[in-house]
CSV table of C-alpha atoms in Angstrom, one decimal:
chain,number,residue,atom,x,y,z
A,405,UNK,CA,-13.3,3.7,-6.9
A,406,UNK,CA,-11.0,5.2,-9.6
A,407,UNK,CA,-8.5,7.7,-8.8
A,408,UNK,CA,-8.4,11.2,-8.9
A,409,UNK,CA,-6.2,13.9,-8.7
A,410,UNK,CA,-7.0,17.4,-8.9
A,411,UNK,CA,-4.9,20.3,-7.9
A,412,UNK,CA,-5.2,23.9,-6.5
A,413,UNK,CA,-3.1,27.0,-5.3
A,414,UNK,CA,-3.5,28.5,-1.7
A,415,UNK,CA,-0.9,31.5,-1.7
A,416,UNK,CA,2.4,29.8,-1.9
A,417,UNK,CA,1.9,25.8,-1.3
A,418,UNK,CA,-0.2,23.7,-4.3
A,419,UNK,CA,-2.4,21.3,-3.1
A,420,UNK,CA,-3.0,17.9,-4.7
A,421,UNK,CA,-6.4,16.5,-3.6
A,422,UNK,CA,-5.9,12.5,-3.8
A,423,UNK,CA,-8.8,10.6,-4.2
A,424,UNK,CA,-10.2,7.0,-4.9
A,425,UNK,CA,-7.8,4.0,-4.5
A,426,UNK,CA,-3.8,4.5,-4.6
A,427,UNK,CA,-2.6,0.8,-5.1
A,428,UNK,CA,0.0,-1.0,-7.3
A,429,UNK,CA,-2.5,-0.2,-10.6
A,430,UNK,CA,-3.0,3.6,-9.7
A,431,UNK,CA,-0.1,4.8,-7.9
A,432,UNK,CA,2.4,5.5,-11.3
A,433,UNK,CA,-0.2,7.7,-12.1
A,434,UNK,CA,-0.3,9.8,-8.5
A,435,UNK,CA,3.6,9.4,-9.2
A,436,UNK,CA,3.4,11.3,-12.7
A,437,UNK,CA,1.3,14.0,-11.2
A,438,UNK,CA,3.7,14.6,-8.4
A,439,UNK,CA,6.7,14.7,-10.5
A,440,UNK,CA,5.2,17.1,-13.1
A,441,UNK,CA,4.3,19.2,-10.3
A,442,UNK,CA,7.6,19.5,-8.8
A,443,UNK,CA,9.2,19.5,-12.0
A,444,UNK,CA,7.3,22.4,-12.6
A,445,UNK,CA,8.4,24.3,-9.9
A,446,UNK,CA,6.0,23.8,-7.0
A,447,UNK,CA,8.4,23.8,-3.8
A,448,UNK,CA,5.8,23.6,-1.3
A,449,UNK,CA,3.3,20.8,-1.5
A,450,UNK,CA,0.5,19.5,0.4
A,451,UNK,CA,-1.6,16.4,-1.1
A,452,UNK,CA,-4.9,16.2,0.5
A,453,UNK,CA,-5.9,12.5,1.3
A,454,UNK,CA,-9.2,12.9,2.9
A,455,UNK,CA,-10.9,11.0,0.2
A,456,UNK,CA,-8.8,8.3,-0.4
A,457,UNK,CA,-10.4,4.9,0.5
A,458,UNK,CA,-7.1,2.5,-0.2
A,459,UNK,CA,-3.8,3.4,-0.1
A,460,UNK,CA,-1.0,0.7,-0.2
A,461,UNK,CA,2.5,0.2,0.3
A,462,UNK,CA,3.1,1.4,-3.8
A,463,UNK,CA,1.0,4.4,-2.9
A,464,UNK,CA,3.0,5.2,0.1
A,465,UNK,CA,6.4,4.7,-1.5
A,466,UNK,CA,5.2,7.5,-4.0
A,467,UNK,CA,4.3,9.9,-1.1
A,468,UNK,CA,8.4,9.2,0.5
A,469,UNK,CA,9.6,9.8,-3.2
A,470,UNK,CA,7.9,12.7,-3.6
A,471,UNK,CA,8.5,14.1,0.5
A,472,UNK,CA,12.7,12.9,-0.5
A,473,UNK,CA,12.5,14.7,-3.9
A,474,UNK,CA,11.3,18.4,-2.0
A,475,UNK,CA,13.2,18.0,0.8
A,476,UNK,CA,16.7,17.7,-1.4
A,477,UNK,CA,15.2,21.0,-3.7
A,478,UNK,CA,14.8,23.2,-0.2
A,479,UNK,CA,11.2,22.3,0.1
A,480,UNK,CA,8.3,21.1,1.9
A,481,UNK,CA,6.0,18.2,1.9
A,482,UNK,CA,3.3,17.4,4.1
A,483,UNK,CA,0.0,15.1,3.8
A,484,UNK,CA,-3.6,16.3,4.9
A,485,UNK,CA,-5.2,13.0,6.6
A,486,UNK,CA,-7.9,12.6,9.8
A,487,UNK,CA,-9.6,9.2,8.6
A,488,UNK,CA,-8.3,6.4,11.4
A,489,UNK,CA,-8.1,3.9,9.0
A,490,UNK,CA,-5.4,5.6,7.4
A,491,UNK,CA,-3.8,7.1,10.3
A,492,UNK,CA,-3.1,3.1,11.4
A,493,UNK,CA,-1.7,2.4,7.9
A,494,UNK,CA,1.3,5.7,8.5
A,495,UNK,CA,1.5,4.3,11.7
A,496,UNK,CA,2.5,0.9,11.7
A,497,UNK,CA,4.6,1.5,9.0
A,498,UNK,CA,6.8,4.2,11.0
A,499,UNK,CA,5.9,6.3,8.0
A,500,UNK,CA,4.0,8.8,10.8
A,501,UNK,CA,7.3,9.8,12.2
A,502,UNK,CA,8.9,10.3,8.6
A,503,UNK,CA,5.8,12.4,7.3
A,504,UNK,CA,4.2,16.1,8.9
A,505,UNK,CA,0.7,14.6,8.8
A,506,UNK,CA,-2.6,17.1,9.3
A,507,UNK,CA,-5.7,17.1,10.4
A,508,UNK,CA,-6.8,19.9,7.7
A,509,UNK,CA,-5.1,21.8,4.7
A,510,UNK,CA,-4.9,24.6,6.8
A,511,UNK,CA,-3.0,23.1,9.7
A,512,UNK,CA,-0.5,22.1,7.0
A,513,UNK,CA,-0.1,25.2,5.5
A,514,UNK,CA,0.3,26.7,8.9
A,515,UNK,CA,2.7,24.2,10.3
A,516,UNK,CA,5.0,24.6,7.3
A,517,UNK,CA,8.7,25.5,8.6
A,518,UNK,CA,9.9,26.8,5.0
A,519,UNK,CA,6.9,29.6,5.0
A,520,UNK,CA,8.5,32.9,5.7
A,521,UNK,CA,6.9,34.5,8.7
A,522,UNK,CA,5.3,31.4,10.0
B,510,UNK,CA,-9.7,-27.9,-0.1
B,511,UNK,CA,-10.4,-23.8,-0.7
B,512,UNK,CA,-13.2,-22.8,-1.2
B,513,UNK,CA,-12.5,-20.4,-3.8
B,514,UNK,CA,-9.5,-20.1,-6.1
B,515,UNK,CA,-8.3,-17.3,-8.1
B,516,UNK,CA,-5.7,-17.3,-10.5
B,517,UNK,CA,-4.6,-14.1,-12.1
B,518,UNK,CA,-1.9,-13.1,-14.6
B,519,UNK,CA,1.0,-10.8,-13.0
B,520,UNK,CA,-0.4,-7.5,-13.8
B,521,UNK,CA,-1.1,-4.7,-11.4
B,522,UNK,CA,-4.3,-3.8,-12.8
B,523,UNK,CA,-5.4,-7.0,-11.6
B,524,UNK,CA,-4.8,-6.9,-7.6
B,525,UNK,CA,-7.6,-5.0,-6.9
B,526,UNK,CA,-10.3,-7.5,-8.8
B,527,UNK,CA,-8.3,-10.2,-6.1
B,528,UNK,CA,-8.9,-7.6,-3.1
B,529,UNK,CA,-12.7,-7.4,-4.0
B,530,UNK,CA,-12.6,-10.9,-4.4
B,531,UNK,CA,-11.0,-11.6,-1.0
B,532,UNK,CA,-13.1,-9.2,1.0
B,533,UNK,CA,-16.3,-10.7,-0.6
B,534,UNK,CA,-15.3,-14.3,0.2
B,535,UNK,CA,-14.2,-12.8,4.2
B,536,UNK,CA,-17.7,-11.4,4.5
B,537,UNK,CA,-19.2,-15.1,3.6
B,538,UNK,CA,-17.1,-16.9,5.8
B,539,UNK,CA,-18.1,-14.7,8.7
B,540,UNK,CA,-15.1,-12.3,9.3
B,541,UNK,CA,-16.2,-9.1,11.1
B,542,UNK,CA,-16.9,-6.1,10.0
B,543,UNK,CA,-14.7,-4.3,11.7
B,544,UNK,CA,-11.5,-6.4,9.8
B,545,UNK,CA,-12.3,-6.5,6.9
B,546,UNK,CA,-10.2,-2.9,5.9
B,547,UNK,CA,-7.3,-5.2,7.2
B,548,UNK,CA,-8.1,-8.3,5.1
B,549,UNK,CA,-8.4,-6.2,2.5
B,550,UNK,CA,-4.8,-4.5,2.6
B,551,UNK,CA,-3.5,-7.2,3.3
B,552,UNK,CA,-4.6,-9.5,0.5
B,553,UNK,CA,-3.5,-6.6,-1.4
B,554,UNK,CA,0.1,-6.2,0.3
B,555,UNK,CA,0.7,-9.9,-0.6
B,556,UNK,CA,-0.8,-9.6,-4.4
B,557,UNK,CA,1.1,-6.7,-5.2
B,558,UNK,CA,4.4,-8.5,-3.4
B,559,UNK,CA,3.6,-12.0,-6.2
B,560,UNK,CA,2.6,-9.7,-8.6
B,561,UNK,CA,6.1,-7.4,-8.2
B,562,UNK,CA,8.7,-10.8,-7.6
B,563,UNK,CA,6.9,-12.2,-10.8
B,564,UNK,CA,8.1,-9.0,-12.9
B,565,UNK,CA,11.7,-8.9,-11.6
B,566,UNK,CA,12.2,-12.4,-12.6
B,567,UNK,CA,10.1,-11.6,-15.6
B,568,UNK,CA,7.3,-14.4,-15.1
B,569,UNK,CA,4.4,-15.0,-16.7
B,570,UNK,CA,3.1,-17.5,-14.9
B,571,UNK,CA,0.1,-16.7,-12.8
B,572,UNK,CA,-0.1,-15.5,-9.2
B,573,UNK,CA,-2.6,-18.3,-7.2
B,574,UNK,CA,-4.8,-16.6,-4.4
B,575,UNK,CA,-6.7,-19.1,-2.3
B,576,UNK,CA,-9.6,-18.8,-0.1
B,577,UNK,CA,-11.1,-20.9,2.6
B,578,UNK,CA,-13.3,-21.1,5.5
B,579,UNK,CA,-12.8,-24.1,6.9
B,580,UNK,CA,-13.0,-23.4,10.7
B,581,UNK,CA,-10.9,-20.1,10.1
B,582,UNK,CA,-10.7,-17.5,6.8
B,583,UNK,CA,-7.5,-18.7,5.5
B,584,UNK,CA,-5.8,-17.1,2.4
B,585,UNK,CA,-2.6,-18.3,0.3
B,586,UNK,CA,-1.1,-16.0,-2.2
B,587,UNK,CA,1.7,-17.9,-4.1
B,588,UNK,CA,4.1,-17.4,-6.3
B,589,UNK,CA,6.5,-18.9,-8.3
B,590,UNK,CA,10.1,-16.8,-8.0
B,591,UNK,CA,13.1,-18.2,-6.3
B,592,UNK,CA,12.7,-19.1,-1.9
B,593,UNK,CA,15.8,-16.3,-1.5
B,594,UNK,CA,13.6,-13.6,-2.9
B,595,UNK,CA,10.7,-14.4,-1.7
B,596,UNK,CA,11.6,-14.5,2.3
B,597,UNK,CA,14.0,-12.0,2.3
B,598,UNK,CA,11.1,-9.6,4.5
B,599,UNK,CA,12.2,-7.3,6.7
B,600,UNK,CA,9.9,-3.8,8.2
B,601,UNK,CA,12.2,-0.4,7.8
B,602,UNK,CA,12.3,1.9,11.0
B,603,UNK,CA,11.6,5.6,10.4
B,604,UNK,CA,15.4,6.3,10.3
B,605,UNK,CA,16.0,3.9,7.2
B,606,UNK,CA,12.7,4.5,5.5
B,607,UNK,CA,13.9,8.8,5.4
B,608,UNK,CA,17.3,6.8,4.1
B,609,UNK,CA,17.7,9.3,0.6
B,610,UNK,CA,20.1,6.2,-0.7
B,611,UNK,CA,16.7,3.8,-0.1
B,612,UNK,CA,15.6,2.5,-3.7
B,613,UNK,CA,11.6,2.9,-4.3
B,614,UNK,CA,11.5,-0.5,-4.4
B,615,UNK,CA,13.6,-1.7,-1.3
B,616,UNK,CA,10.8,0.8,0.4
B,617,UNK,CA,7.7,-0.4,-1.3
B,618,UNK,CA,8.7,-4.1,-0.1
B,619,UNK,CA,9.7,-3.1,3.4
B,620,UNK,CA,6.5,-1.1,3.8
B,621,UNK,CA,4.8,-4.1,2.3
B,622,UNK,CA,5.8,-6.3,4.9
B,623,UNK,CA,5.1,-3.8,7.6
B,624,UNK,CA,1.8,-3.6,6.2
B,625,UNK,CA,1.0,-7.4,6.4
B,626,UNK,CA,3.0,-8.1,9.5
B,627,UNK,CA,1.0,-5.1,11.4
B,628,UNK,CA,-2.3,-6.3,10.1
B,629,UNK,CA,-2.5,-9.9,10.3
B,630,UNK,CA,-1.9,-12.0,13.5
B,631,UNK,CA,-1.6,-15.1,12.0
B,632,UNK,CA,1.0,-14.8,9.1
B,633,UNK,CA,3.3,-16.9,7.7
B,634,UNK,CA,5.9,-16.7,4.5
B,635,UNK,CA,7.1,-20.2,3.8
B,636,UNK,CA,8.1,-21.8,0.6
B,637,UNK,CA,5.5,-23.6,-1.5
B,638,UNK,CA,5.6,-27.4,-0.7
B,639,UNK,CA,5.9,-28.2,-4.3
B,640,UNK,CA,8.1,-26.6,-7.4
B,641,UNK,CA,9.5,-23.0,-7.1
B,642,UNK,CA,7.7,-20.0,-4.9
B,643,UNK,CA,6.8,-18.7,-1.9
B,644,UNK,CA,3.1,-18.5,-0.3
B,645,UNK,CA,1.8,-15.8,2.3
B,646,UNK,CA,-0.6,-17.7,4.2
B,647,UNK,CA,-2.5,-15.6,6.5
B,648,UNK,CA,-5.9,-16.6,8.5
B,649,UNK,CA,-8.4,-14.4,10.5
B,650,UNK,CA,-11.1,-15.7,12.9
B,651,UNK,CA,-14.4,-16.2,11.7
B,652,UNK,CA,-17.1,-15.1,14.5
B,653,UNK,CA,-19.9,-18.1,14.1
């Protein structure tokens, strides 16, 4: 499947919903989006993976890029996951313990350290 | 002798046509089900790995995936860049893969080879026995 990116505001984090296959072929794309977003001015950002059905090392190198390039600006980065297959993937990789990985959007929002009053 | 062979130029776009390929030709031999995500990521690891060492040494030569089901699924993926790029492997711990001074690309590879050391048993990363390269040769049981 093709990928697709699509992005929404919930109060003070934008949320990129990830979809399709993130692999050597897709992922500059996912990269573009990621930096246009930040570039923009988005601080806080969550990117939704619970449609993704391939995600490879290329994809993941985006996500650290992206989680490096927040973190250095003062803010936040998490990813929304709960399929196994995936889970396994940030696992053996060690990328679980580099990455706040949630069940939901919500629980990412709501985990968020940077969030004033959370 | 494999039973299929796929030769593909060194473009990205075409590592996903050799995962489809590779999963199709798993189902045949008799891989299960339940591995075939793995065998699926992990042809792709070692596709995207050719397909990268061919554009840093700017290659056009193609990257060779074999297939074959001779007692086991077996798959080579070989390229054609120099033996010290090719083996120079290593998996990042969580420490050095936060590392801000880690390229993208230093990242990608080490997450590469965590990928295809995590997911296949039976892997090995051994120079080609003829001419220039390296070949990922992994195999997976076959449940006949």
């Amino acid at each position: 499947m093709e990928l697709s990116l699509a992005t929404r505001t919930v109060g003070e984090h934008t949320v990129l919903e990830v979809g399709g296959e993130v692999d050597v072929y897709t992922a500059p794309r996912l990269r573009e989006r990621l930096l246009e977003l930040i570039d923009g001015g988005a601080r806080r950002v969550v990117v939704d993976l619970g449609r993704v059905d391939f995600l490879d090392s290329t994809g993941l190198g985006v996500l650290v890029g992206a989680l490096k390039r927040l973190r250095s600006a003062g803010g936040s980065f998490a990813l929304v996951c709960d399929k196994e297959p995936l889970l396994k993937i940030f696992r053996i990789t060690a990328l679980d313990q580099v990455f706040p990985l949630h069940p939901t959007v919500d629980a990412a929002i709501a985990a968020d350290p940077t969030v004033s009053g959370a | 002798m494999a039973t299929v062979r796929l030769s593909f130029s060194p473009a990205p776009v075409h590592v996903r046509t050799a995962r489809l390929v590779g999963v199709a030709v798993a189902r045949r031999a008799g891989v299960r089900e339940d591995l075939l995500d793995e065998v699926r990521l992990a042809i792709g690891e070692a596709c995207t790995r050719a397909v990268a060492l061919h554009h840093q040494y700017g290659l056009p030569d193609p990257v060779l995936v074999e297939m074959s089901d001779s007692g086991a699924y077996s798959v080579r993926v070989v390229d054609r860049a120099p033996i010290e790029a090719g083996l120079g492997l290593a998996a990042l711990n969580a420490d050095e893969l936060a590392n801000e001074a880690l390229t993208d690309e230093a990242l990608t590879t080490g997450v590469g080879f965590a990928l295809l050391a995590g997911f296949v048993e039976d892997l090995q990363v051994r120079p080609v026995a003829e001419g220039v390269g390296t070949e990922v040769r992994m195999v997976w049981p076959v449940g006949r």
